[in-house]
Amino acid sequence: MQFDPTFRDDMLNDLVWQQAMIDVVLPAPGRYGTLRVVREAVQTVLLYGQRLTFPQPIPWTRLYEGNTLWMSDTPQERLMMVRGTTGMYGHILVAGGGLGLYPQYLRRHQPVDQITIVERHAEVVELLQATLAADPAIEIIHGSFEQFIFEQHARTFDSCYIDIHPTLDPRWMPGMNWLRDQCAAIVAGPLRIWGYQWMAREFVKGLEREYIPLLRRDLHFDNPLGRDLRRALPSLWQRWSDAQLHAWLMAYSYRSAWPLEWSYLRAPHTAAAERPAA
């Protein structure tokens, strides 16, 4: 498995924009069980923390569960998906289906033989089947991605893309790292995680703001992250410069890992970033 933690999908250039703004197949507006697909014209959207305004309103598609936005096809979402296809090839394993943007970008821009999508939400599977099932190269599996990778003994994949975390909340970092590590046995080539570098930067900001000040007073949060960080820091870390400590914390963000079953909501809130779909 090849995983580059420094890879950024929150990037913009002319080529990525052109690749992202192609026509894609999207589910029709309406209700799909507990889900709701809405298509509405909006002239101003967020793009990496800035407001992007078009000459006139453009219709964008959004997927909601109740009032919670799960996914959209607005520019930031499209750009991150296109960037996430970089280097992918062969038989690609995709964790999480969303609106089906990512498989369509793979088919358009990368040397793809087959795509296997694993999605745990039955109603999202229904949406994907309505938009993607006509493509014989795409396989859609209803189930838990964690269970799927543990059950694969004879099956391997050339590439993998993980997009099952609902936000860029940095508290997902250890769980995403753990899931990445579990994929090592079945993924031969590149593995990418949606928003990973963005999330790592937010993770480190949270550690510097919330955790490190406590550790300087010989205290720590009594949770998995607080205890693990305390154990992992070298004994002389308080003599480091701010730059040295920041570099160490970035490296720590890439390797800290424990199972997804841990309740991240019990941890002190660090610096969360909403899913960049609005």
PDB file of N, CA and C in Angstrom, residues 107-203:
ATOM      1  N   ARG A 107     -13.705   7.133 -13.768  1.00  0.00           N
ATOM      2  CA  ARG A 107     -13.938   6.587 -15.098  1.00  0.00           C
ATOM      3  C   ARG A 107     -13.532   7.582 -16.186  1.00  0.00           C
ATOM      4  N   ARG A 108     -13.654   8.865 -15.888  1.00  0.00           N
ATOM      5  CA  ARG A 108     -13.359   9.887 -16.893  1.00  0.00           C
ATOM      6  C   ARG A 108     -11.864  10.212 -16.967  1.00  0.00           C
ATOM      7  N   HIS A 109     -11.170  10.217 -15.829  1.00  0.00           N
ATOM      8  CA  HIS A 109      -9.827  10.796 -15.789  1.00  0.00           C
ATOM      9  C   HIS A 109      -8.695   9.818 -15.501  1.00  0.00           C
ATOM     10  N   GLN A 110      -8.988   8.578 -15.085  1.00  0.00           N
ATOM     11  CA  GLN A 110      -7.916   7.666 -14.669  1.00  0.00           C
ATOM     12  C   GLN A 110      -8.039   6.313 -15.374  1.00  0.00           C
ATOM     13  N   PRO A 111      -6.924   5.554 -15.465  1.00  0.00           N
ATOM     14  CA  PRO A 111      -6.948   4.229 -16.108  1.00  0.00           C
ATOM     15  C   PRO A 111      -7.588   3.182 -15.198  1.00  0.00           C
ATOM     16  N   VAL A 112      -8.890   3.101 -15.255  1.00  0.00           N
ATOM     17  CA  VAL A 112      -9.667   2.259 -14.344  1.00  0.00           C
ATOM     18  C   VAL A 112     -10.134   0.996 -15.069  1.00  0.00           C
ATOM     19  N   ASP A 113      -9.945  -0.154 -14.429  1.00  0.00           N
ATOM     20  CA  ASP A 113     -10.490  -1.404 -14.952  1.00  0.00           C
ATOM     21  C   ASP A 113     -11.832  -1.721 -14.302  1.00  0.00           C
ATOM     22  N   GLN A 114     -11.880  -1.572 -12.985  1.00  0.00           N
ATOM     23  CA  GLN A 114     -13.087  -1.907 -12.238  1.00  0.00           C
ATOM     24  C   GLN A 114     -13.142  -1.072 -10.972  1.00  0.00           C
ATOM     25  N   ILE A 115     -14.349  -0.758 -10.506  1.00  0.00           N
ATOM     26  CA  ILE A 115     -14.551  -0.004  -9.273  1.00  0.00           C
ATOM     27  C   ILE A 115     -15.492  -0.792  -8.373  1.00  0.00           C
ATOM     28  N   THR A 116     -15.082  -1.022  -7.133  1.00  0.00           N
ATOM     29  CA  THR A 116     -15.936  -1.660  -6.138  1.00  0.00           C
ATOM     30  C   THR A 116     -16.252  -0.629  -5.060  1.00  0.00           C
ATOM     31  N   ILE A 117     -17.537  -0.282  -4.925  1.00  0.00           N
ATOM     32  CA  ILE A 117     -17.987   0.693  -3.928  1.00  0.00           C
ATOM     33  C   ILE A 117     -18.630  -0.060  -2.769  1.00  0.00           C
ATOM     34  N   VAL A 118     -18.209   0.262  -1.549  1.00  0.00           N
ATOM     35  CA  VAL A 118     -18.808  -0.324  -0.351  1.00  0.00           C
ATOM     36  C   VAL A 118     -19.504   0.796   0.414  1.00  0.00           C
ATOM     37  N   GLU A 119     -20.805   0.674   0.593  1.00  0.00           N
ATOM     38  CA  GLU A 119     -21.614   1.713   1.237  1.00  0.00           C
ATOM     39  C   GLU A 119     -22.540   1.061   2.264  1.00  0.00           C
ATOM     40  N   ARG A 120     -22.522   1.554   3.504  1.00  0.00           N
ATOM     41  CA  ARG A 120     -23.314   0.918   4.555  1.00  0.00           C
ATOM     42  C   ARG A 120     -24.771   1.379   4.586  1.00  0.00           C
ATOM     43  N   HIS A 121     -25.074   2.546   4.038  1.00  0.00           N
ATOM     44  CA  HIS A 121     -26.422   3.106   4.126  1.00  0.00           C
ATOM     45  C   HIS A 121     -27.270   2.588   2.960  1.00  0.00           C
ATOM     46  N   ALA A 122     -28.332   1.847   3.273  1.00  0.00           N
ATOM     47  CA  ALA A 122     -29.142   1.198   2.240  1.00  0.00           C
ATOM     48  C   ALA A 122     -29.734   2.198   1.253  1.00  0.00           C
ATOM     49  N   GLU A 123     -30.134   3.364   1.727  1.00  0.00           N
ATOM     50  CA  GLU A 123     -30.769   4.325   0.840  1.00  0.00           C
ATOM     51  C   GLU A 123     -29.746   5.011  -0.071  1.00  0.00           C
ATOM     52  N   VAL A 124     -28.509   5.141   0.382  1.00  0.00           N
ATOM     53  CA  VAL A 124     -27.452   5.642  -0.491  1.00  0.00           C
ATOM     54  C   VAL A 124     -27.145   4.604  -1.567  1.00  0.00           C
ATOM     55  N   VAL A 125     -27.160   3.329  -1.195  1.00  0.00           N
ATOM     56  CA  VAL A 125     -26.983   2.257  -2.179  1.00  0.00           C
ATOM     57  C   VAL A 125     -28.046   2.364  -3.259  1.00  0.00           C
ATOM     58  N   GLU A 126     -29.276   2.634  -2.854  1.00  0.00           N
ATOM     59  CA  GLU A 126     -30.369   2.789  -3.826  1.00  0.00           C
ATOM     60  C   GLU A 126     -30.086   3.950  -4.787  1.00  0.00           C
ATOM     61  N   LEU A 127     -29.583   5.066  -4.253  1.00  0.00           N
ATOM     62  CA  LEU A 127     -29.242   6.207  -5.103  1.00  0.00           C
ATOM     63  C   LEU A 127     -28.150   5.832  -6.097  1.00  0.00           C
ATOM     64  N   LEU A 128     -27.117   5.140  -5.607  1.00  0.00           N
ATOM     65  CA  LEU A 128     -25.992   4.763  -6.462  1.00  0.00           C
ATOM     66  C   LEU A 128     -26.435   3.809  -7.563  1.00  0.00           C
ATOM     67  N   GLN A 129     -27.307   2.883  -7.214  1.00  0.00           N
ATOM     68  CA  GLN A 129     -27.783   1.938  -8.225  1.00  0.00           C
ATOM     69  C   GLN A 129     -28.577   2.658  -9.313  1.00  0.00           C
ATOM     70  N   ALA A 130     -29.279   3.717  -8.929  1.00  0.00           N
ATOM     71  CA  ALA A 130     -30.059   4.467  -9.907  1.00  0.00           C
ATOM     72  C   ALA A 130     -29.174   5.249 -10.868  1.00  0.00           C
ATOM     73  N   THR A 131     -27.991   5.657 -10.404  1.00  0.00           N
ATOM     74  CA  THR A 131     -27.139   6.506 -11.244  1.00  0.00           C
ATOM     75  C   THR A 131     -25.946   5.778 -11.852  1.00  0.00           C
ATOM     76  N   LEU A 132     -25.463   4.699 -11.204  1.00  0.00           N
ATOM     77  CA  LEU A 132     -24.212   4.065 -11.639  1.00  0.00           C
ATOM     78  C   LEU A 132     -24.352   2.627 -12.109  1.00  0.00           C
ATOM     79  N   ALA A 133     -25.465   1.971 -11.791  1.00  0.00           N
ATOM     80  CA  ALA A 133     -25.557   0.527 -12.036  1.00  0.00           C
ATOM     81  C   ALA A 133     -25.470   0.153 -13.507  1.00  0.00           C
ATOM     82  N   ALA A 134     -25.745   1.088 -14.403  1.00  0.00           N
ATOM     83  CA  ALA A 134     -25.675   0.767 -15.835  1.00  0.00           C
ATOM     84  C   ALA A 134     -24.246   0.566 -16.308  1.00  0.00           C
ATOM     85  N   ASP A 135     -23.266   0.988 -15.522  1.00  0.00           N
ATOM     86  CA  ASP A 135     -21.852   0.836 -15.896  1.00  0.00           C
ATOM     87  C   ASP A 135     -21.368  -0.540 -15.434  1.00  0.00           C
ATOM     88  N   PRO A 136     -21.035  -1.445 -16.345  1.00  0.00           N
ATOM     89  CA  PRO A 136     -20.640  -2.805 -15.951  1.00  0.00           C
ATOM     90  C   PRO A 136     -19.320  -2.853 -15.182  1.00  0.00           C
ATOM     91  N   ALA A 137     -18.545  -1.785 -15.220  1.00  0.00           N
ATOM     92  CA  ALA A 137     -17.266  -1.769 -14.494  1.00  0.00           C
ATOM     93  C   ALA A 137     -17.434  -1.385 -13.033  1.00  0.00           C
ATOM     94  N   ILE A 138     -18.670  -1.027 -12.628  1.00  0.00           N
ATOM     95  CA  ILE A 138     -18.898  -0.569 -11.254  1.00  0.00           C
ATOM     96  C   ILE A 138     -19.708  -1.609 -10.489  1.00  0.00           C
ATOM     97  N   GLU A 139     -19.161  -2.039  -9.364  1.00  0.00           N
ATOM     98  CA  GLU A 139     -19.821  -2.976  -8.450  1.00  0.00           C
ATOM     99  C   GLU A 139     -20.193  -2.212  -7.186  1.00  0.00           C
ATOM    100  N   ILE A 140     -21.448  -2.331  -6.740  1.00  0.00           N
ATOM    101  CA  ILE A 140     -21.921  -1.644  -5.545  1.00  0.00           C
ATOM    102  C   ILE A 140     -22.278  -2.676  -4.488  1.00  0.00           C
ATOM    103  N   ILE A 141     -21.632  -2.595  -3.336  1.00  0.00           N
ATOM    104  CA  ILE A 141     -21.844  -3.550  -2.250  1.00  0.00           C
ATOM    105  C   ILE A 141     -22.453  -2.829  -1.054  1.00  0.00           C
ATOM    106  N   HIS A 142     -23.556  -3.365  -0.544  1.00  0.00           N
ATOM    107  CA  HIS A 142     -24.185  -2.800   0.641  1.00  0.00           C
ATOM    108  C   HIS A 142     -23.583  -3.470   1.873  1.00  0.00           C
ATOM    109  N   GLY A 143     -22.885  -2.674   2.688  1.00  0.00           N
ATOM    110  CA  GLY A 143     -22.296  -3.237   3.889  1.00  0.00           C
ATOM    111  C   GLY A 143     -21.313  -2.289   4.539  1.00  0.00           C
ATOM    112  N   SER A 144     -20.824  -2.707   5.688  1.00  0.00           N
ATOM    113  CA  SER A 144     -19.832  -1.944   6.430  1.00  0.00           C
ATOM    114  C   SER A 144     -18.460  -2.097   5.780  1.00  0.00           C
ATOM    115  N   PHE A 145     -17.769  -0.996   5.554  1.00  0.00           N
ATOM    116  CA  PHE A 145     -16.441  -1.069   4.951  1.00  0.00           C
ATOM    117  C   PHE A 145     -15.464  -1.792   5.866  1.00  0.00           C
ATOM    118  N   GLU A 146     -15.543  -1.543   7.170  1.00  0.00           N
ATOM    119  CA  GLU A 146     -14.649  -2.225   8.103  1.00  0.00           C
ATOM    120  C   GLU A 146     -14.829  -3.741   8.016  1.00  0.00           C
ATOM    121  N   GLN A 147     -16.075  -4.193   8.008  1.00  0.00           N
ATOM    122  CA  GLN A 147     -16.337  -5.628   7.900  1.00  0.00           C
ATOM    123  C   GLN A 147     -15.868  -6.162   6.552  1.00  0.00           C
ATOM    124  N   PHE A 148     -16.086  -5.396   5.503  1.00  0.00           N
ATOM    125  CA  PHE A 148     -15.703  -5.824   4.169  1.00  0.00           C
ATOM    126  C   PHE A 148     -14.204  -6.098   4.084  1.00  0.00           C
ATOM    127  N   ILE A 149     -13.372  -5.174   4.585  1.00  0.00           N
ATOM    128  CA  ILE A 149     -11.927  -5.378   4.439  1.00  0.00           C
ATOM    129  C   ILE A 149     -11.429  -6.550   5.271  1.00  0.00           C
ATOM    130  N   PHE A 150     -12.098  -6.837   6.392  1.00  0.00           N
ATOM    131  CA  PHE A 150     -11.663  -7.970   7.206  1.00  0.00           C
ATOM    132  C   PHE A 150     -12.079  -9.307   6.610  1.00  0.00           C
ATOM    133  N   GLU A 151     -13.102  -9.270   5.751  1.00  0.00           N
ATOM    134  CA  GLU A 151     -13.587 -10.512   5.145  1.00  0.00           C
ATOM    135  C   GLU A 151     -12.875 -10.843   3.838  1.00  0.00           C
ATOM    136  N   GLN A 152     -12.058  -9.927   3.328  1.00  0.00           N
ATOM    137  CA  GLN A 152     -11.367 -10.155   2.056  1.00  0.00           C
ATOM    138  C   GLN A 152     -10.064 -10.904   2.301  1.00  0.00           C
ATOM    139  N   HIS A 153     -10.040 -12.155   1.931  1.00  0.00           N
ATOM    140  CA  HIS A 153      -8.834 -12.963   2.140  1.00  0.00           C
ATOM    141  C   HIS A 153      -8.108 -13.219   0.818  1.00  0.00           C
ATOM    142  N   ALA A 154      -8.862 -13.486  -0.232  1.00  0.00           N
ATOM    143  CA  ALA A 154      -8.237 -13.805  -1.512  1.00  0.00           C
ATOM    144  C   ALA A 154      -8.349 -12.651  -2.500  1.00  0.00           C
ATOM    145  N   ARG A 155      -9.042 -11.589  -2.128  1.00  0.00           N
ATOM    146  CA  ARG A 155      -9.303 -10.492  -3.049  1.00  0.00           C
ATOM    147  C   ARG A 155      -8.394  -9.310  -2.725  1.00  0.00           C
ATOM    148  N   THR A 156      -7.775  -8.724  -3.751  1.00  0.00           N
ATOM    149  CA  THR A 156      -6.934  -7.552  -3.549  1.00  0.00           C
ATOM    150  C   THR A 156      -7.327  -6.463  -4.547  1.00  0.00           C
ATOM    151  N   PHE A 157      -6.868  -5.239  -4.263  1.00  0.00           N
ATOM    152  CA  PHE A 157      -7.219  -4.090  -5.078  1.00  0.00           C
ATOM    153  C   PHE A 157      -5.954  -3.304  -5.412  1.00  0.00           C
ATOM    154  N   ASP A 158      -5.992  -2.622  -6.543  1.00  0.00           N
ATOM    155  CA  ASP A 158      -4.832  -1.833  -6.960  1.00  0.00           C
ATOM    156  C   ASP A 158      -4.776  -0.480  -6.257  1.00  0.00           C
ATOM    157  N   SER A 159      -5.933   0.092  -5.953  1.00  0.00           N
ATOM    158  CA  SER A 159      -6.006   1.427  -5.354  1.00  0.00           C
ATOM    159  C   SER A 159      -7.208   1.475  -4.419  1.00  0.00           C
ATOM    160  N   CYS A 160      -7.227   2.503  -3.539  1.00  0.00           N
ATOM    161  CA  CYS A 160      -8.332   2.615  -2.582  1.00  0.00           C
ATOM    162  C   CYS A 160      -8.578   4.081  -2.244  1.00  0.00           C
ATOM    163  N   TYR A 161      -9.864   4.427  -2.109  1.00  0.00           N
ATOM    164  CA  TYR A 161     -10.262   5.781  -1.704  1.00  0.00           C
ATOM    165  C   TYR A 161     -11.261   5.657  -0.571  1.00  0.00           C
ATOM    166  N   ILE A 162     -11.019   6.372   0.538  1.00  0.00           N
ATOM    167  CA  ILE A 162     -11.872   6.296   1.723  1.00  0.00           C
ATOM    168  C   ILE A 162     -12.567   7.631   1.940  1.00  0.00           C
ATOM    169  N   ASP A 163     -13.897   7.589   1.980  1.00  0.00           N
ATOM    170  CA  ASP A 163     -14.698   8.789   2.210  1.00  0.00           C
ATOM    171  C   ASP A 163     -15.940   8.389   2.999  1.00  0.00           C
ATOM    172  N   ILE A 164     -15.730   7.965   4.247  1.00  0.00           N
ATOM    173  CA  ILE A 164     -16.863   7.556   5.080  1.00  0.00           C
ATOM    174  C   ILE A 164     -17.013   8.438   6.309  1.00  0.00           C
ATOM    175  N   HIS A 165     -16.146   9.440   6.487  1.00  0.00           N
ATOM    176  CA  HIS A 165     -16.259  10.350   7.626  1.00  0.00           C
ATOM    177  C   HIS A 165     -17.110  11.546   7.216  1.00  0.00           C
ATOM    178  N   PRO A 166     -18.106  11.900   8.024  1.00  0.00           N
ATOM    179  CA  PRO A 166     -19.079  12.905   7.596  1.00  0.00           C
ATOM    180  C   PRO A 166     -18.558  14.334   7.595  1.00  0.00           C
ATOM    181  N   THR A 167     -17.508  14.630   8.361  1.00  0.00           N
ATOM    182  CA  THR A 167     -16.951  15.977   8.412  1.00  0.00           C
ATOM    183  C   THR A 167     -15.431  15.875   8.454  1.00  0.00           C
ATOM    184  N   LEU A 168     -14.781  17.045   8.394  1.00  0.00           N
ATOM    185  CA  LEU A 168     -13.328  17.095   8.537  1.00  0.00           C
ATOM    186  C   LEU A 168     -12.930  17.336   9.990  1.00  0.00           C
ATOM    187  N   ASP A 169     -13.774  16.937  10.914  1.00  0.00           N
ATOM    188  CA  ASP A 169     -13.464  17.046  12.334  1.00  0.00           C
ATOM    189  C   ASP A 169     -12.180  16.269  12.620  1.00  0.00           C
ATOM    190  N   PRO A 170     -11.152  16.899  13.197  1.00  0.00           N
ATOM    191  CA  PRO A 170      -9.873  16.214  13.402  1.00  0.00           C
ATOM    192  C   PRO A 170      -9.946  15.046  14.367  1.00  0.00           C
ATOM    193  N   ARG A 171     -11.035  14.944  15.131  1.00  0.00           N
ATOM    194  CA  ARG A 171     -11.159  13.792  16.025  1.00  0.00           C
ATOM    195  C   ARG A 171     -11.311  12.478  15.269  1.00  0.00           C
ATOM    196  N   TRP A 172     -11.533  12.565  13.954  1.00  0.00           N
ATOM    197  CA  TRP A 172     -11.581  11.359  13.137  1.00  0.00           C
ATOM    198  C   TRP A 172     -10.188  10.832  12.777  1.00  0.00           C
ATOM    199  N   MET A 173      -9.136  11.629  13.019  1.00  0.00           N
ATOM    200  CA  MET A 173      -7.800  11.237  12.559  1.00  0.00           C
ATOM    201  C   MET A 173      -7.367   9.844  13.006  1.00  0.00           C
ATOM    202  N   PRO A 174      -7.384   9.525  14.309  1.00  0.00           N
ATOM    203  CA  PRO A 174      -6.928   8.187  14.712  1.00  0.00           C
ATOM    204  C   PRO A 174      -7.735   7.068  14.061  1.00  0.00           C
ATOM    205  N   GLY A 175      -9.051   7.287  13.933  1.00  0.00           N
ATOM    206  CA  GLY A 175      -9.879   6.262  13.308  1.00  0.00           C
ATOM    207  C   GLY A 175      -9.583   6.082  11.838  1.00  0.00           C
ATOM    208  N   MET A 176      -9.346   7.188  11.120  1.00  0.00           N
ATOM    209  CA  MET A 176      -9.003   7.089   9.704  1.00  0.00           C
ATOM    210  C   MET A 176      -7.637   6.423   9.517  1.00  0.00           C
ATOM    211  N   ASN A 177      -6.688   6.746  10.408  1.00  0.00           N
ATOM    212  CA  ASN A 177      -5.373   6.097  10.334  1.00  0.00           C
ATOM    213  C   ASN A 177      -5.489   4.599  10.592  1.00  0.00           C
ATOM    214  N   TRP A 178      -6.303   4.240  11.562  1.00  0.00           N
ATOM    215  CA  TRP A 178      -6.507   2.817  11.854  1.00  0.00           C
ATOM    216  C   TRP A 178      -7.121   2.105  10.649  1.00  0.00           C
ATOM    217  N   LEU A 179      -8.138   2.730  10.049  1.00  0.00           N
ATOM    218  CA  LEU A 179      -8.779   2.121   8.885  1.00  0.00           C
ATOM    219  C   LEU A 179      -7.795   2.005   7.732  1.00  0.00           C
ATOM    220  N   ARG A 180      -7.009   3.044   7.516  1.00  0.00           N
ATOM    221  CA  ARG A 180      -5.952   2.997   6.489  1.00  0.00           C
ATOM    222  C   ARG A 180      -5.019   1.813   6.726  1.00  0.00           C
ATOM    223  N   ASP A 181      -4.589   1.622   7.956  1.00  0.00           N
ATOM    224  CA  ASP A 181      -3.642   0.543   8.259  1.00  0.00           C
ATOM    225  C   ASP A 181      -4.260  -0.829   8.016  1.00  0.00           C
ATOM    226  N   GLN A 182      -5.566  -0.977   8.258  1.00  0.00           N
ATOM    227  CA  GLN A 182      -6.230  -2.260   8.031  1.00  0.00           C
ATOM    228  C   GLN A 182      -6.289  -2.608   6.553  1.00  0.00           C
ATOM    229  N   CYS A 183      -6.225  -1.594   5.703  1.00  0.00           N
ATOM    230  CA  CYS A 183      -6.310  -1.825   4.258  1.00  0.00           C
ATOM    231  C   CYS A 183      -5.000  -2.330   3.661  1.00  0.00           C
ATOM    232  N   ALA A 184      -3.919  -2.296   4.433  1.00  0.00           N
ATOM    233  CA  ALA A 184      -2.597  -2.625   3.885  1.00  0.00           C
ATOM    234  C   ALA A 184      -2.544  -4.023   3.277  1.00  0.00           C
ATOM    235  N   ALA A 185      -3.311  -4.955   3.839  1.00  0.00           N
ATOM    236  CA  ALA A 185      -3.248  -6.339   3.365  1.00  0.00           C
ATOM    237  C   ALA A 185      -3.964  -6.552   2.039  1.00  0.00           C
ATOM    238  N   ILE A 186      -4.867  -5.649   1.661  1.00  0.00           N
ATOM    239  CA  ILE A 186      -5.652  -5.892   0.448  1.00  0.00           C
ATOM    240  C   ILE A 186      -5.471  -4.826  -0.627  1.00  0.00           C
ATOM    241  N   VAL A 187      -4.719  -3.753  -0.329  1.00  0.00           N
ATOM    242  CA  VAL A 187      -4.510  -2.679  -1.301  1.00  0.00           C
ATOM    243  C   VAL A 187      -3.034  -2.630  -1.675  1.00  0.00           C
ATOM    244  N   ALA A 188      -2.733  -2.840  -2.963  1.00  0.00           N
ATOM    245  CA  ALA A 188      -1.337  -2.906  -3.406  1.00  0.00           C
ATOM    246  C   ALA A 188      -0.748  -1.528  -3.696  1.00  0.00           C
ATOM    247  N   GLY A 189      -1.580  -0.617  -4.208  1.00  0.00           N
ATOM    248  CA  GLY A 189      -1.069   0.674  -4.669  1.00  0.00           C
ATOM    249  C   GLY A 189      -1.545   1.842  -3.841  1.00  0.00           C
ATOM    250  N   PRO A 190      -1.854   2.977  -4.484  1.00  0.00           N
ATOM    251  CA  PRO A 190      -2.171   4.198  -3.745  1.00  0.00           C
ATOM    252  C   PRO A 190      -3.470   4.104  -2.958  1.00  0.00           C
ATOM    253  N   LEU A 191      -3.451   4.681  -1.765  1.00  0.00           N
ATOM    254  CA  LEU A 191      -4.640   4.834  -0.940  1.00  0.00           C
ATOM    255  C   LEU A 191      -4.757   6.308  -0.579  1.00  0.00           C
ATOM    256  N   ARG A 192      -5.961   6.850  -0.759  1.00  0.00           N
ATOM    257  CA  ARG A 192      -6.205   8.243  -0.397  1.00  0.00           C
ATOM    258  C   ARG A 192      -7.422   8.337   0.509  1.00  0.00           C
ATOM    259  N   ILE A 193      -7.412   9.333   1.384  1.00  0.00           N
ATOM    260  CA  ILE A 193      -8.518   9.586   2.304  1.00  0.00           C
ATOM    261  C   ILE A 193      -9.011  11.005   2.073  1.00  0.00           C
ATOM    262  N   TRP A 194     -10.302  11.148   1.865  1.00  0.00           N
ATOM    263  CA  TRP A 194     -10.881  12.461   1.596  1.00  0.00           C
ATOM    264  C   TRP A 194     -10.520  13.451   2.703  1.00  0.00           C
ATOM    265  N   GLY A 195      -9.961  14.608   2.297  1.00  0.00           N
ATOM    266  CA  GLY A 195      -9.667  15.681   3.229  1.00  0.00           C
ATOM    267  C   GLY A 195      -8.583  15.398   4.239  1.00  0.00           C
ATOM    268  N   TYR A 196      -7.732  14.394   3.993  1.00  0.00           N
ATOM    269  CA  TYR A 196      -6.810  13.923   5.033  1.00  0.00           C
ATOM    270  C   TYR A 196      -5.840  15.012   5.493  1.00  0.00           C
ATOM    271  N   GLN A 197      -5.147  15.667   4.567  1.00  0.00           N
ATOM    272  CA  GLN A 197      -4.147  16.655   4.965  1.00  0.00           C
ATOM    273  C   GLN A 197      -4.798  17.858   5.649  1.00  0.00           C
ATOM    274  N   TRP A 198      -5.955  18.264   5.161  1.00  0.00           N
ATOM    275  CA  TRP A 198      -6.712  19.332   5.797  1.00  0.00           C
ATOM    276  C   TRP A 198      -7.029  18.936   7.239  1.00  0.00           C
ATOM    277  N   MET A 199      -7.516  17.710   7.421  1.00  0.00           N
ATOM    278  CA  MET A 199      -7.875  17.220   8.743  1.00  0.00           C
ATOM    279  C   MET A 199      -6.643  17.127   9.653  1.00  0.00           C
ATOM    280  N   ALA A 200      -5.501  16.716   9.093  1.00  0.00           N
ATOM    281  CA  ALA A 200      -4.267  16.628   9.881  1.00  0.00           C
ATOM    282  C   ALA A 200      -3.853  18.003  10.394  1.00  0.00           C
ATOM    283  N   ARG A 201      -3.958  19.004   9.552  1.00  0.00           N
ATOM    284  CA  ARG A 201      -3.591  20.360   9.975  1.00  0.00           C
ATOM    285  C   ARG A 201      -4.507  20.851  11.088  1.00  0.00           C
ATOM    286  N   GLU A 202      -5.810  20.562  10.981  1.00  0.00           N
ATOM    287  CA  GLU A 202      -6.742  20.945  12.032  1.00  0.00           C
ATOM    288  C   GLU A 202      -6.475  20.164  13.317  1.00  0.00           C
ATOM    289  N   PHE A 203      -6.111  18.900  13.167  1.00  0.00           N
ATOM    290  CA  PHE A 203      -5.770  18.049  14.312  1.00  0.00           C
ATOM    291  C   PHE A 203      -4.622  18.671  15.103  1.00  0.00           C
TER     292      PHE A 203
END
